[in-house]
mmCIF file of C-alpha atoms in Angstrom:
data_model
loop_
_atom_site.group_PDB
_atom_site.id
_atom_site.type_symbol
_atom_site.label_atom_id
_atom_site.label_comp_id
_atom_site.label_asym_id
_atom_site.label_seq_id
_atom_site.Cartn_x
_atom_site.Cartn_y
_atom_site.Cartn_z
ATOM 1 C CA MET A 1 87.837 43.369 92.780
ATOM 2 C CA ASP A 2 90.361 45.984 92.125
ATOM 3 C CA ASN A 3 93.860 44.727 93.668
ATOM 4 C CA SER A 4 94.357 48.260 94.943
ATOM 5 C CA ARG A 5 91.547 47.960 97.504
ATOM 6 C CA ILE A 6 92.776 44.710 98.792
ATOM 7 C CA PHE A 7 95.047 44.694 101.509
ATOM 8 C CA LEU A 8 96.698 42.371 103.825
ATOM 9 C CA ILE A 9 98.137 41.882 107.166
ATOM 10 C CA SER A 10 98.879 39.193 110.048
ATOM 11 C CA ASP A 11 99.848 38.722 113.694
ATOM 12 C CA LEU A 12 98.432 41.585 115.615
ATOM 13 C CA HIS A 13 98.252 39.756 118.603
ATOM 14 C CA ILE A 14 95.801 42.075 120.114
ATOM 15 C CA GLY A 15 95.924 41.933 124.037
ATOM 16 C CA HIS A 16 99.353 40.097 124.094
ATOM 17 C CA LYS A 17 101.508 41.757 126.331
ATOM 18 C CA ASN A 18 104.339 39.545 125.787
ATOM 19 C CA ILE A 19 104.546 39.700 122.342
ATOM 20 C CA LEU A 20 106.237 43.400 122.954
ATOM 21 C CA LYS A 21 109.358 41.734 124.324
ATOM 22 C CA TYR A 22 109.559 38.497 121.717
ATOM 23 C CA CYS A 23 109.342 40.942 118.704
ATOM 24 C CA ARG A 24 110.702 43.979 120.159
ATOM 25 C CA ARG A 25 107.439 45.732 119.088
ATOM 26 C CA PRO A 26 107.883 49.925 119.839
ATOM 27 C CA PHE A 27 105.115 50.406 122.353
ATOM 28 C CA SER A 28 105.141 51.019 125.769
ATOM 29 C CA SER A 29 102.295 49.207 126.999
ATOM 30 C CA VAL A 30 99.687 46.469 125.432
ATOM 31 C CA GLU A 31 97.062 49.235 125.666
ATOM 32 C CA GLU A 32 99.504 51.432 123.250
ATOM 33 C CA MET A 33 99.971 48.652 121.062
ATOM 34 C CA ASN A 34 96.411 47.661 120.637
ATOM 35 C CA ASN A 35 95.322 51.186 120.195
ATOM 36 C CA SER A 36 97.973 52.079 117.556
ATOM 37 C CA LEU A 37 97.356 48.862 115.675
ATOM 38 C CA ILE A 38 93.464 49.552 115.512
ATOM 39 C CA ASN A 39 94.522 53.261 114.488
ATOM 40 C CA ASN A 40 96.586 52.329 111.713
ATOM 41 C CA TRP A 41 94.261 49.876 110.175
ATOM 42 C CA ASN A 42 91.572 52.650 110.019
ATOM 43 C CA SER A 43 93.690 55.399 108.732
ATOM 44 C CA ILE A 44 94.060 53.626 105.318
ATOM 45 C CA ILE A 45 91.272 51.142 105.319
ATOM 46 C CA THR A 46 87.690 52.108 104.294
ATOM 47 C CA ASN A 47 84.455 49.928 104.464
ATOM 48 C CA ASN A 48 84.932 49.047 100.842
ATOM 49 C CA ASP A 49 88.293 47.475 101.044
ATOM 50 C CA ARG A 50 88.941 43.765 101.509
ATOM 51 C CA VAL A 51 91.498 42.821 104.347
ATOM 52 C CA PHE A 52 92.849 39.767 104.547
ATOM 53 C CA MET A 53 93.989 39.131 108.116
ATOM 54 C CA LEU A 54 96.282 36.171 108.065
ATOM 55 C CA GLY A 55 96.003 34.799 111.662
ATOM 56 C CA ASP A 56 96.929 35.501 114.943
ATOM 57 C CA PHE A 57 94.179 38.525 115.646
ATOM 58 C CA CYS A 58 93.306 38.645 119.187
ATOM 59 C CA LEU A 59 94.946 36.871 122.287
ATOM 60 C CA THR A 60 91.985 37.929 124.217
ATOM 61 C CA GLY A 61 88.435 36.474 125.278
ATOM 62 C CA LYS A 62 85.309 36.316 123.133
ATOM 63 C CA ASP A 63 84.037 39.939 123.958
ATOM 64 C CA LYS A 64 87.542 41.557 123.270
ATOM 65 C CA ILE A 65 87.845 39.800 119.889
ATOM 66 C CA ILE A 66 84.316 41.057 119.005
ATOM 67 C CA GLU A 67 84.646 45.034 120.274
ATOM 68 C CA VAL A 68 87.927 44.876 118.296
ATOM 69 C CA GLY A 69 86.847 43.533 115.163
ATOM 70 C CA ARG A 70 83.711 45.391 115.006
ATOM 71 C CA LYS A 71 86.084 48.750 115.195
ATOM 72 C CA LEU A 72 88.039 47.847 112.575
ATOM 73 C CA ASN A 73 87.126 49.157 109.016
ATOM 74 C CA GLY A 74 86.615 47.036 105.716
ATOM 75 C CA ARG A 75 85.388 43.629 104.488
ATOM 76 C CA LYS A 76 87.509 41.191 106.506
ATOM 77 C CA THR A 77 88.392 37.614 105.820
ATOM 78 C CA LEU A 78 90.467 36.122 108.397
ATOM 79 C CA ILE A 79 92.881 32.998 107.961
ATOM 80 C CA TRP A 80 93.186 30.852 111.127
ATOM 81 C CA GLY A 81 96.576 31.274 112.861
ATOM 82 C CA ASN A 82 97.925 29.297 115.523
ATOM 83 C CA HIS A 83 96.864 31.751 117.986
ATOM 84 C CA GLU A 84 92.720 32.236 117.569
ATOM 85 C CA SER A 85 91.137 31.438 120.716
ATOM 86 C CA GLY A 86 87.370 32.225 119.517
ATOM 87 C CA SER A 87 84.710 30.322 118.135
ATOM 88 C CA LEU A 88 83.751 30.699 114.237
ATOM 89 C CA LYS A 89 80.727 32.183 115.757
ATOM 90 C CA THR A 90 82.687 34.792 117.565
ATOM 91 C CA TYR A 91 84.882 35.916 114.675
ATOM 92 C CA TYR A 92 81.524 36.410 112.517
ATOM 93 C CA ALA A 93 80.169 38.330 115.614
ATOM 94 C CA ALA A 94 83.683 40.681 115.333
ATOM 95 C CA GLY A 95 82.421 41.462 111.496
ATOM 96 C CA PHE A 96 84.565 38.762 109.686
ATOM 97 C CA GLU A 97 82.726 38.370 106.581
ATOM 98 C CA MET A 98 84.683 34.758 106.131
ATOM 99 C CA VAL A 99 86.917 32.808 108.135
ATOM 100 C CA SER A 100 88.731 29.918 107.076
ATOM 101 C CA LYS A 101 91.028 27.152 108.578
ATOM 102 C CA TYR A 102 92.842 26.746 105.631
ATOM 103 C CA PRO A 103 94.848 28.709 103.053
ATOM 104 C CA ILE A 104 93.058 30.920 100.241
ATOM 105 C CA LEU A 105 94.102 31.354 96.644
ATOM 106 C CA LEU A 106 93.795 34.784 95.651
ATOM 107 C CA ASN A 107 93.449 35.805 92.069
ATOM 108 C CA ASP A 108 95.032 32.370 91.070
ATOM 109 C CA THR A 109 98.478 33.706 91.532
ATOM 110 C CA TYR A 110 98.852 34.223 95.518
ATOM 111 C CA ILE A 111 98.367 31.718 98.232
ATOM 112 C CA LEU A 112 97.291 33.388 101.300
ATOM 113 C CA SER A 113 98.179 31.511 104.682
ATOM 114 C CA HIS A 114 99.012 31.875 108.227
ATOM 115 C CA TYR A 115 102.335 29.698 107.983
ATOM 116 C CA PRO A 116 104.684 30.064 105.181
ATOM 117 C CA ILE A 117 104.065 27.149 103.078
ATOM 118 C CA PRO A 118 107.439 25.051 102.083
ATOM 119 C CA ASP A 119 107.973 24.631 98.527
ATOM 120 C CA CYS A 120 104.865 26.466 97.006
ATOM 121 C CA LYS A 121 104.122 26.466 93.703
ATOM 122 C CA TYR A 122 102.378 30.072 94.302
ATOM 123 C CA LYS A 123 103.537 33.483 95.641
ATOM 124 C CA ASN A 124 103.331 32.494 99.055
ATOM 125 C CA ILE A 125 101.960 35.554 101.378
ATOM 126 C CA HIS A 126 102.061 34.464 105.037
ATOM 127 C CA GLY A 127 102.489 35.448 108.736
ATOM 128 C CA HIS A 128 103.534 33.712 111.830
ATOM 129 C CA ILE A 129 107.161 34.343 111.568
ATOM 130 C CA HIS A 130 107.216 37.575 112.644
ATOM 131 C CA ASN A 131 110.435 39.581 112.332
ATOM 132 C CA ASN A 132 112.243 36.351 111.859
ATOM 133 C CA PRO A 133 114.153 35.700 108.489
ATOM 134 C CA LEU A 134 112.609 33.279 106.290
ATOM 135 C CA LEU A 135 114.999 30.442 105.826
ATOM 136 C CA LEU A 136 113.401 28.597 102.551
ATOM 137 C CA PRO A 137 115.205 27.759 99.711
ATOM 138 C CA ASN A 138 113.303 30.065 97.616
ATOM 139 C CA PRO A 139 112.433 32.819 99.642
ATOM 140 C CA GLU A 140 111.683 35.417 96.419
ATOM 141 C CA ASN A 141 108.143 33.643 96.131
ATOM 142 C CA TYR A 142 107.081 34.799 99.939
ATOM 143 C CA PHE A 143 105.761 37.896 101.156
ATOM 144 C CA ASN A 144 105.615 38.090 104.964
ATOM 145 C CA VAL A 145 103.053 40.294 106.102
ATOM 146 C CA SER A 146 103.683 40.130 110.040
ATOM 147 C CA VAL A 147 103.085 43.755 111.563
ATOM 148 C CA GLU A 148 106.407 44.138 112.378
ATOM 149 C CA ASN A 149 107.338 43.777 108.591
ATOM 150 C CA ILE A 150 104.814 46.050 107.426
ATOM 151 C CA ASN A 151 105.049 48.969 109.762
ATOM 152 C CA TYR A 152 102.146 47.766 111.907
ATOM 153 C CA THR A 153 99.847 48.945 109.039
ATOM 154 C CA PRO A 154 97.668 46.828 106.533
ATOM 155 C CA ILE A 155 99.932 46.463 103.187
ATOM 156 C CA ASN A 156 98.173 47.019 99.922
ATOM 157 C CA LEU A 157 98.167 44.228 97.397
ATOM 158 C CA THR A 158 100.101 46.016 94.753
ATOM 159 C CA LYS A 159 103.058 46.765 96.953
ATOM 160 C CA ILE A 160 103.383 43.083 97.034
ATOM 161 C CA GLU A 161 102.825 42.751 93.537
ATOM 162 C CA ALA A 162 105.695 45.116 93.119
ATOM 163 C CA TYR A 163 108.286 43.202 95.273
ATOM 164 C CA PHE A 164 107.210 39.745 93.148
ATOM 165 C CA ASN A 165 107.648 41.382 90.106
ATOM 166 C CA GLU A 166 111.226 42.842 90.921
ATOM 167 C CA SER A 167 112.335 39.440 92.324
#
């Protein structure tokens, strides 16, 4: 697949009211945050695009996970985060084509994971740390796609490649 049609995002935390204050998200309510995240996603993702969701998708019950997942455009892959509460069946019902509890190697170059992987031999695209700085010995090998760092919108792989090429 053409890298310009691959997008990444992490840590949507749909339905998580406390994330507004924990990460100083610029929304007045969880409903505004949920709607903004869905609208931002669908404003750039077509149904032909591949989206890697790197964990912490929804902190809600099964029905809401399915409802939100079905609203989101794209061919979606979920890498399990520390806040996934649904079953594999729930995420597949939500429209994810693949769900992995382990990191995924992409294009023999990138490791996609929820957590940053210490001393990673590949370029590590991850989430989990939100808007906290990464304290690893070689930060130039890491790219954090937690929503707070990417304007609450999926980011294209070509932009991440440009970052790594400049490092």
